[in-house]
């Protein structure tokens, strides 16, 4: 048994997601990303004396939305707490957060695990405001502060220590990002900091029940970095323990240039946040009615659609997963299957020619030039044998994207792409193949029946793919055996 196999990693993730509200959590300042530094700052954001916060109802709604999508229990009686600490990017000297009463409790997020799936248990989802940004590299002598982000609404999604490898952590953040985008509560843009992840990592001997001492790696800003940081931490901890050392509880940071982490502070230096209920905001009570209305507004979730596509429409897991990669694609597919019953063909088109076209042209499905009705029209033509799939995808499909036309059938006719099933027309090709291949015809007649494929293939070539192979085969059989 290798050294590594002796140990098991235990991971808990804390993800901050910036809510896609127009304004901030406690005032009307714009929550938009970017802007000139300190453009989105009113006296409330800046924490001037005498200003009062007011809770953004949309942010509360989004937090509940996320909670319901994760099967959390929704807290009916909510209040905010002050988390006090001093930092230049925190203009009030405290952050308004939720301490003992997170708006969502428990719940889980389902991730892919091996051939199946696994529920990663959540501890909580709570609402809080973001801090501003300190910029250290803009000026030679001073640190600059931009308060545009200060007060922007966040939810923090905290898992139980229920993740056991870097790979699982990768899957979890991938799934979380899809989910927040799917239900439109966050744009999921990690590069802009809309999703930020802190990874808590510990190791223990396999079979051990007690959790080991954890370190927390802060502010991972890509899914790749989440994975790399955890991989590095696990290796580092195993090495420490194997050398007889002990793990100290630390906060660490990830250096993407070297794929390593380094300590920024030990736990002894931890802040005492002196939490107390926020006196400037009254507690808010959530009615059943409001929670129900949020629930009703939720779209079908990826897991539900995955199940439906496999169990009801007979799609493969792979096809279903491709379609459910993002909500816009699933929406398109849902519209498409209102116009065709050939679900497998619909999925093949979406995951084949359509995806390829969109990728090649760097387009999103929303920018796709064919409506679901138009694509269904094309599918029908193939299904009815009026055109074969290969000509439909390689010639008619691009033609439909590049021109105006009435129906796919008319355009195919105009471009002379329709399958030729007319026996008279096909017969000429069949005869010319028989004339040309006299030797092969003799062999066939002696019993080499496998040559039929060759004959039909020749006609297909001559017709540039348009000859209906079924009719052609029949013609050959008639002429050779008759
Ligand atoms: P803290 O008070 O240090 O913030 P919490 O108990 O609030 O710690 O947990 C923060 C995160 O760390 C959660 O996601 C939790 O699952 C995770 N966590 C807690 N203990 C451990 C551990 N020993 N190993 C790995 N993750 C842990
Ligand atoms: Mg923490």
Coordinates of C-alpha atoms and ligand atoms in Angstrom, one line a residue:
X1 CA 0.0 0.0 0.0
X2 CA 1.4 3.3 -1.0
X3 CA 1.7 6.1 1.6
X4 CA -1.0 8.1 -0.1
X5 CA -3.5 5.2 0.2
X6 CA -3.3 5.3 4.0
X7 CA -5.0 8.7 4.1
X8 CA -8.3 10.1 3.2
X9 CA -8.9 13.8 2.4
X10 CA -11.9 15.7 3.9
X11 CA -12.9 18.9 2.2
X12 CA -15.6 21.5 2.9
X13 CA -16.1 24.4 0.5
X14 CA -17.4 27.9 1.1
X15 CA -18.5 29.6 -2.1
X16 CA -19.4 33.2 -2.3
X17 CA -21.8 33.9 -5.2
X18 CA -22.5 37.5 -6.2
X19 CA -26.3 37.8 -6.7
X20 CA -27.4 39.1 -10.1
X21 CA -29.5 41.9 -8.6
X22 CA -29.3 45.4 -10.2
X23 CA -28.7 47.2 -6.9
X24 CA -26.7 46.4 -3.7
X25 CA -28.0 44.4 -0.7
X26 CA -28.8 47.4 1.4
X27 CA -29.1 50.4 -0.9
X28 CA -29.9 51.4 -4.4
X29 CA -26.3 51.8 -5.7
X30 CA -25.6 49.9 -8.9
X31 CA -24.2 46.4 -8.4
X32 CA -22.8 46.2 -11.9
X33 CA -19.3 44.9 -12.4
X34 CA -16.7 47.3 -13.5
X35 CA -17.5 51.0 -13.9
X36 CA -15.1 53.8 -13.0
X37 CA -13.6 53.3 -9.5
X38 CA -15.9 54.6 -6.8
X39 CA -18.7 55.4 -9.2
X40 CA -21.3 53.2 -7.5
X41 CA -21.0 54.7 -4.1
X42 CA -23.6 56.6 -2.2
X43 CA -23.2 57.7 1.5
X44 CA -24.9 54.4 2.5
X45 CA -22.3 52.3 0.7
X46 CA -19.6 54.5 2.3
X47 CA -21.2 54.0 5.8
X48 CA -21.6 57.7 6.5
X49 CA -23.1 58.5 9.9
X50 CA -26.8 58.9 9.8
X51 CA -27.4 56.6 6.8
X52 CA -29.6 53.6 7.2
X53 CA -29.6 50.3 5.2
X54 CA -32.7 48.9 3.7
X55 CA -32.9 45.2 2.6
X56 CA -33.2 44.4 -1.2
X57 CA -36.1 42.1 -1.6
X58 CA -34.8 40.7 -4.8
X59 CA -31.7 39.5 -3.1
X60 CA -33.8 37.7 -0.5
X61 CA -35.8 36.2 -3.2
X62 CA -32.6 35.0 -5.0
X63 CA -31.3 33.4 -1.8
X64 CA -34.5 31.5 -1.3
X65 CA -34.4 30.5 -5.0
X66 CA -31.0 29.0 -4.5
X67 CA -32.1 27.3 -1.2
X68 CA -35.2 25.7 -2.8
X69 CA -33.1 24.5 -5.8
X70 CA -30.8 22.8 -3.3
X71 CA -33.6 21.3 -1.2
X72 CA -32.7 23.5 1.8
X73 CA -35.0 24.3 4.7
X74 CA -36.0 28.0 4.4
X75 CA -35.7 30.0 7.7
X76 CA -39.0 31.9 8.2
X77 CA -37.7 34.3 10.8
X78 CA -34.6 36.1 9.6
X79 CA -32.3 38.8 10.9
X80 CA -28.9 40.2 10.0
X81 CA -25.9 40.3 12.2
X82 CA -22.9 42.7 12.3
X83 CA -19.6 41.1 11.8
X84 CA -17.1 43.6 13.1
X85 CA -13.6 43.9 11.8
X86 CA -11.3 46.7 10.6
X87 CA -10.1 46.6 7.0
X88 CA -9.6 49.5 4.5
X89 CA -12.0 47.9 2.0
X90 CA -14.8 47.8 4.6
X91 CA -16.0 51.3 4.9
X92 CA -18.4 50.8 7.8
X93 CA -15.9 48.8 9.9
X94 CA -18.3 45.9 9.9
X95 CA -20.0 43.6 7.4
X96 CA -23.7 42.9 7.5
X97 CA -24.1 39.2 7.4
X98 CA -26.2 36.4 8.9
X99 CA -24.7 34.6 11.8
X100 CA -26.9 32.2 13.7
X101 CA -29.9 32.3 11.4
X102 CA -28.8 31.6 7.8
X103 CA -31.8 32.0 5.4
X104 CA -31.3 28.4 4.1
X105 CA -30.3 25.4 6.1
X106 CA -29.2 21.9 5.1
X107 CA -29.9 20.7 1.6
X108 CA -27.6 19.3 -0.9
X109 CA -26.1 19.6 -4.4
X110 CA -25.9 16.5 -6.6
X111 CA -22.6 15.9 -8.4
X112 CA -21.4 13.3 -10.8
X113 CA -19.4 10.6 -9.1
X114 CA -18.0 7.6 -11.0
X115 CA -20.8 6.1 -13.0
X116 CA -23.5 7.5 -10.8
X117 CA -24.1 10.6 -8.7
X118 CA -23.7 11.7 -5.1
X119 CA -25.4 14.3 -2.9
X120 CA -22.9 16.8 -1.3
X121 CA -24.6 17.9 1.9
X122 CA -24.8 21.6 2.5
X123 CA -24.6 23.2 5.9
X124 CA -26.1 26.6 5.1
X125 CA -26.7 29.3 2.6
X126 CA -26.6 32.8 4.0
X127 CA -26.9 36.4 2.8
X128 CA -24.2 39.0 3.3
X129 CA -22.7 42.0 1.7
X130 CA -19.5 42.1 -0.2
X131 CA -16.4 44.3 0.7
X132 CA -14.7 46.7 -1.6
X133 CA -11.4 46.1 -3.3
X134 CA -7.9 47.1 -2.3
X135 CA -5.6 47.6 -5.3
X136 CA -2.0 47.4 -4.4
X137 CA -0.3 47.5 -7.7
X138 CA -1.7 50.7 -9.2
X139 CA 0.4 53.2 -7.4
X140 CA 4.0 53.1 -6.3
X141 CA 3.4 54.4 -2.8
X142 CA -0.3 54.0 -2.0
X143 CA -2.9 51.3 -1.8
X144 CA -6.0 52.4 -3.8
X145 CA -9.5 51.4 -2.7
X146 CA -12.5 50.9 -5.0
X147 CA -15.8 50.8 -3.1
X148 CA -17.9 49.9 -6.1
X149 CA -18.2 46.3 -4.9
X150 CA -18.8 47.3 -1.2
X151 CA -22.3 46.3 -0.3
X152 CA -23.0 44.1 -3.3
X153 CA -25.3 41.2 -2.4
X154 CA -23.7 37.8 -1.9
X155 CA -24.9 34.4 -0.8
X156 CA -22.4 32.1 0.8
X157 CA -23.0 28.4 0.2
X158 CA -21.3 26.3 2.8
X159 CA -20.9 22.5 2.5
X160 CA -20.5 20.0 5.3
X161 CA -17.1 18.3 5.3
X162 CA -18.6 16.0 2.8
X163 CA -16.2 16.2 -0.2
X164 CA -13.4 13.6 -0.3
X165 CA -11.1 14.4 -3.2
X166 CA -9.9 17.3 -5.4
X167 CA -11.9 15.7 -8.3
X168 CA -15.1 15.8 -6.3
X169 CA -14.5 19.5 -5.4
X170 CA -14.1 20.2 -9.1
X171 CA -17.4 18.5 -9.8
X172 CA -19.1 20.3 -7.0
X173 CA -18.0 23.8 -8.1
X174 CA -18.8 22.9 -11.7
X175 CA -22.3 21.8 -10.7
X176 CA -22.8 24.8 -8.4
X177 CA -21.8 27.2 -11.2
X178 CA -24.3 25.5 -13.6
X179 CA -27.0 25.7 -11.0
X180 CA -26.6 29.4 -10.1
X181 CA -26.6 30.2 -13.8
X182 CA -29.5 27.9 -14.5
X183 CA -31.8 29.6 -12.0
X184 CA -30.4 33.1 -12.9
X185 CA -29.3 34.1 -9.4
X186 CA -25.6 34.7 -10.4
X187 CA -23.7 35.0 -13.7
X188 CA -21.2 32.4 -12.4
X189 CA -18.4 34.4 -13.9
X190 CA -15.3 33.3 -11.9
X191 CA -12.9 35.6 -13.7
X192 CA -14.9 38.6 -12.6
X193 CA -15.1 37.3 -9.1
X194 CA -18.9 36.5 -9.2
X195 CA -18.0 33.1 -7.7
X196 CA -15.2 32.8 -5.2
X197 CA -14.3 29.7 -3.4
X198 CA -12.6 29.0 -0.1
X199 CA -11.5 25.4 0.4
X200 CA -11.2 23.8 3.8
X201 CA -8.9 20.8 3.7
X202 CA -7.9 18.2 6.2
X203 CA -6.6 14.6 6.1
X204 CA -7.1 11.6 8.3
X205 CA -6.2 8.0 8.3
X206 CA -8.7 5.9 6.4
X207 CA -11.3 4.5 8.7
X208 CA -10.8 7.3 11.2
X209 CA -14.1 9.0 12.2
X210 CA -12.6 12.1 13.8
X211 CA -11.8 15.1 11.5
X212 CA -8.2 16.2 11.2
X213 CA -7.0 19.7 11.7
X214 CA -8.1 21.8 8.7
X215 CA -6.5 24.6 6.7
X216 CA -8.5 27.1 4.8
X217 CA -7.2 28.1 1.3
X218 CA -8.8 31.5 0.5
X219 CA -10.2 33.1 -2.6
X220 CA -9.8 30.5 -5.4
X221 CA -11.0 32.2 -8.5
X222 CA -11.2 29.4 -11.0
X223 CA -12.4 25.8 -10.9
X224 CA -9.0 24.7 -12.0
X225 CA -7.4 26.5 -9.1
X226 CA -9.8 24.9 -6.6
X227 CA -8.6 21.5 -7.8
X228 CA -5.0 22.4 -7.9
X229 CA -4.9 24.1 -4.5
X230 CA -6.6 21.0 -2.9
X231 CA -4.3 18.6 -4.6
X232 CA -1.3 20.5 -3.4
X233 CA -2.7 20.8 0.1
X234 CA -3.4 17.1 0.4
X235 CA 0.1 16.2 -0.7
X236 CA 1.6 18.8 1.6
X237 CA -0.3 17.5 4.6
X238 CA 0.5 13.9 4.0
X239 CA 4.2 14.8 3.7
X240 CA 4.0 16.8 7.0
X241 CA 2.3 13.9 8.8
X242 CA 4.6 11.2 7.3
X243 CA 7.6 13.1 8.5
X244 CA 6.2 13.1 12.0
X245 CA 5.0 16.7 12.0
X246 CA 1.6 18.0 13.0
X247 CA -0.8 20.1 10.9
X248 CA -1.4 23.5 12.3
X249 CA -4.7 25.3 11.6
X250 CA -4.0 28.0 9.1
X251 CA -5.4 30.3 6.5
X252 CA -3.5 29.9 3.3
X253 CA -3.4 31.4 -0.2
X254 CA -2.9 29.8 -3.6
X255 CA -0.2 30.9 -5.9
X256 CA -1.4 30.0 -9.4
X257 CA 2.1 30.7 -10.9
X258 CA 3.6 27.7 -9.0
X259 CA 0.5 25.7 -8.2
X260 CA 1.4 25.9 -4.5
X261 CA -0.2 27.3 -1.4
X262 CA 1.5 29.4 1.4
X263 CA 0.4 30.4 4.9
X264 CA -1.0 33.8 5.4
X265 CA -2.0 33.5 9.1
X266 CA -2.3 31.0 11.9
X267 CA -5.6 30.4 13.7
X268 CA -4.3 31.9 16.9
X269 CA -4.4 35.3 15.2
X270 CA -8.0 34.7 14.3
X271 CA -10.3 37.7 14.6
X272 CA -13.0 38.0 17.2
X273 CA -15.8 39.4 15.1
X274 CA -18.0 40.4 18.1
X275 CA -21.2 39.5 16.3
X276 CA -24.5 41.0 17.4
X277 CA -27.9 41.5 15.7
X278 CA -27.8 44.4 13.2
X279 CA -29.7 47.2 15.0
X280 CA -30.3 49.3 11.9
X281 CA -32.4 46.5 10.2
X282 CA -35.6 45.0 11.5
X283 CA -35.9 41.2 11.4
X284 CA -37.9 40.0 8.4
X285 CA -40.4 37.3 8.4
X286 CA -41.0 35.2 5.2
X287 CA -44.5 34.2 4.5
X288 CA -45.5 30.8 3.1
X289 CA -47.0 32.6 0.2
X290 CA -43.8 34.4 -0.7
X291 CA -41.8 31.2 -0.5
X292 CA -44.4 29.3 -2.6
X293 CA -44.3 32.1 -5.3
X294 CA -40.5 31.8 -5.5
X295 CA -40.8 28.0 -5.7
X296 CA -43.3 28.3 -8.6
X297 CA -41.0 30.6 -10.5
X298 CA -38.2 28.0 -10.5
X299 CA -37.5 26.4 -13.9
X300 CA -37.1 22.6 -14.2
X301 CA -33.6 21.9 -12.8
X302 CA -30.9 20.1 -14.7
X303 CA -31.2 16.9 -12.7
X304 CA -34.9 16.7 -13.4
X305 CA -34.4 17.2 -17.1
X306 CA -31.6 14.7 -17.2
X307 CA -34.0 12.2 -15.6
X308 CA -36.8 13.0 -18.0
X309 CA -34.6 12.8 -21.1
X310 CA -33.3 9.4 -20.2
X311 CA -36.4 7.8 -18.7
X312 CA -39.1 9.3 -20.9
X313 CA -37.4 10.3 -24.2
X314 CA -34.9 7.4 -24.3
X315 CA -31.8 9.5 -24.7
X316 CA -28.4 8.2 -23.6
X317 CA -26.9 9.8 -20.5
X318 CA -24.3 11.4 -22.7
X319 CA -26.8 13.0 -25.0
X320 CA -28.9 14.2 -22.1
X321 CA -25.9 15.6 -20.3
X322 CA -24.8 17.5 -23.4
X323 CA -28.3 19.1 -23.7
X324 CA -28.4 20.0 -20.0
X325 CA -24.9 21.6 -20.0
X326 CA -26.6 25.0 -19.9
X327 CA -30.1 26.1 -19.5
X328 CA -30.4 27.9 -22.9
X329 CA -29.5 24.7 -24.7
X330 CA -32.1 22.8 -22.7
X331 CA -34.7 25.5 -23.4
X332 CA -34.0 25.2 -27.1
X333 CA -34.3 21.5 -27.0
X334 CA -37.6 21.7 -25.0
X335 CA -39.0 23.9 -27.7
X336 CA -37.7 21.6 -30.5
X337 CA -39.4 18.5 -29.1
X338 CA -42.7 20.3 -29.2
X339 CA -42.4 20.0 -33.0
X340 CA -40.9 16.6 -33.4
X341 CA -41.4 13.2 -31.7
X342 CA -38.1 11.9 -33.0
X343 CA -36.2 12.8 -29.8
X344 CA -33.1 10.8 -30.6
X345 CA -32.7 12.6 -33.9
X346 CA -33.4 16.0 -32.2
X347 CA -30.7 15.2 -29.7
X348 CA -28.3 14.1 -32.5
X349 CA -28.9 17.4 -34.3
X350 CA -28.4 19.5 -31.3
X351 CA -25.2 17.7 -30.1
X352 CA -23.9 17.2 -33.6
X353 CA -24.3 19.8 -36.4
X354 CA -25.8 22.5 -34.3
X355 CA -23.2 22.4 -31.6
X356 CA -20.4 22.1 -34.2
X357 CA -21.7 25.2 -36.0
X358 CA -22.1 27.2 -32.9
X359 CA -18.6 26.3 -31.7
X360 CA -17.0 27.0 -35.0
X361 CA -18.6 30.4 -35.2
X362 CA -18.2 31.1 -31.5
X363 CA -21.9 31.7 -31.0
X364 CA -24.2 30.9 -28.1
X365 CA -27.4 29.0 -28.7
X366 CA -29.3 32.3 -28.3
X367 CA -27.5 33.6 -31.3
X368 CA -28.3 30.5 -33.4
X369 CA -30.0 31.5 -36.6
X370 CA -32.6 28.7 -36.8
X371 CA -35.7 28.7 -34.6
X372 CA -36.8 25.3 -33.1
X373 CA -39.6 25.3 -35.7
X374 CA -37.2 25.6 -38.6
X375 CA -34.8 23.0 -37.2
X376 CA -37.8 20.6 -36.7
X377 CA -38.7 21.2 -40.3
X378 CA -35.3 20.1 -41.4
X379 CA -35.5 17.0 -39.1
X380 CA -38.8 16.1 -40.6
X381 CA -37.4 16.1 -44.1
X382 CA -34.7 13.6 -43.1
X383 CA -37.2 11.5 -41.2
X384 CA -39.4 11.3 -44.3
X385 CA -36.5 10.2 -46.4
X386 CA -36.7 13.3 -48.6
X387 CA -33.0 14.0 -48.0
X388 CA -30.4 12.0 -46.3
X389 CA -28.7 13.0 -43.0
X390 CA -25.3 13.6 -44.5
X391 CA -26.5 16.0 -47.2
X392 CA -29.0 17.6 -44.8
X393 CA -26.2 18.4 -42.3
X394 CA -23.4 19.3 -44.7
X395 CA -25.4 21.3 -47.3
X396 CA -29.0 22.1 -46.5
X397 CA -28.3 23.1 -42.9
X398 CA -25.7 25.7 -43.8
X399 CA -27.9 26.9 -46.7
X400 CA -30.8 27.4 -44.3
X401 CA -28.6 29.5 -42.0
X402 CA -27.4 31.6 -44.9
X403 CA -30.5 32.4 -46.8
X404 CA -34.2 33.3 -46.7
X405 CA -36.6 30.6 -47.8
X406 CA -40.1 29.3 -47.3
X407 CA -39.7 25.7 -46.2
X408 CA -36.7 23.4 -45.8
X409 CA -38.3 21.3 -48.6
X410 CA -38.5 24.2 -51.0
X411 CA -34.9 25.2 -50.4
X412 CA -33.7 21.6 -50.8
X413 CA -35.6 21.4 -54.1
X414 CA -34.2 24.7 -55.3
X415 CA -30.6 23.5 -54.4
X416 CA -31.3 20.2 -56.0
X417 CA -30.5 18.3 -52.8
X418 CA -33.6 16.1 -52.5
X419 CA -33.1 12.4 -52.4
X420 CA -33.9 10.8 -55.7
X421 CA -36.3 7.9 -55.1
X422 CA -37.8 7.9 -58.6
X423 CA -37.0 4.5 -60.0
X424 CA -36.7 5.7 -63.6
X425 CA -34.1 8.2 -62.7
X426 CA -32.2 5.8 -60.5
X427 CA -32.3 3.1 -63.1
X428 CA -30.0 5.0 -65.4
X429 CA -27.3 5.1 -62.7
X430 CA -27.9 1.4 -61.8
X431 CA -27.5 0.4 -65.5
X432 CA -24.3 2.3 -65.9
X433 CA -22.8 0.7 -62.8
X434 CA -23.7 -2.7 -64.2
X435 CA -22.2 -1.9 -67.5
X436 CA -19.0 -0.6 -66.0
X437 CA -18.4 -3.4 -63.5
X438 CA -18.9 -6.5 -65.6
X439 CA -16.3 -8.5 -63.7
X440 CA -17.9 -7.8 -60.3
X441 CA -21.3 -8.6 -61.7
X442 CA -20.0 -12.0 -62.7
X443 CA -18.6 -12.6 -59.2
X444 CA -21.8 -11.5 -57.7
X445 CA -23.8 -13.9 -59.8
X446 CA -21.4 -16.7 -58.7
X447 CA -22.5 -16.0 -55.1
X448 CA -20.4 -13.1 -53.8
X449 CA -23.4 -11.3 -52.4
X450 CA -21.4 -8.9 -50.3
X451 CA -20.7 -6.9 -53.5
X452 CA -24.1 -5.4 -53.3
X453 CA -22.7 -2.7 -51.0
X454 CA -20.1 -1.8 -53.6
X455 CA -22.8 -1.4 -56.3
X456 CA -25.0 0.7 -54.2
X457 CA -22.1 2.8 -53.1
X458 CA -21.2 3.5 -56.7
X459 CA -24.7 4.8 -57.4
X460 CA -24.5 6.9 -54.2
X461 CA -21.3 8.5 -55.5
X462 CA -22.7 9.2 -58.9
X463 CA -25.7 10.8 -57.4
X464 CA -23.5 12.8 -55.0
X465 CA -25.3 11.1 -52.1
X466 CA -28.8 11.8 -53.3
X467 CA -29.8 8.4 -54.5
X468 CA -32.2 6.6 -52.1
X469 CA -30.2 3.5 -51.1
X470 CA -33.3 1.4 -50.4
X471 CA -34.7 1.9 -53.9
X472 CA -31.3 1.5 -55.5
X473 CA -30.8 -1.9 -53.7
X474 CA -34.2 -3.1 -54.8
X475 CA -33.3 -2.1 -58.4
X476 CA -30.0 -4.0 -58.3
X477 CA -31.6 -7.0 -56.7
X478 CA -34.3 -7.0 -59.4
X479 CA -31.8 -6.7 -62.2
X480 CA -29.2 -9.2 -60.9
X481 CA -31.5 -11.9 -59.5
X482 CA -34.5 -11.4 -61.7
Ligands
LIG1 P1 -14.8 28.0 10.7 O1 -15.5 28.4 12.0 O2 -13.3 27.8 10.8 O3 -15.2 28.9 9.6 P2 -16.8 26.1 10.1 O4 -17.1 25.0 11.0 O5 -17.7 27.2 9.9 O6 -15.3 26.5 10.3 O7 -16.6 25.4 8.7 C1 -16.2 26.1 7.5 C2 -16.0 25.1 6.4 O8 -15.0 24.2 6.7 C3 -17.3 24.2 6.1 O9 -17.4 24.1 4.7 C4 -16.9 22.9 6.8 O10 -17.6 21.8 6.2 C5 -15.5 22.8 6.6 N1 -14.7 22.1 7.6 C6 -14.9 22.2 9.0 N2 -14.0 21.3 9.6 C7 -13.3 20.7 8.6 C8 -12.3 19.7 8.6 N3 -11.8 19.2 9.7 N4 -11.8 19.3 7.4 C9 -12.3 19.8 6.3 N5 -13.3 20.7 6.2 C10 -13.8 21.2 7.4
LIG2 MG1 -15.3 30.1 7.6

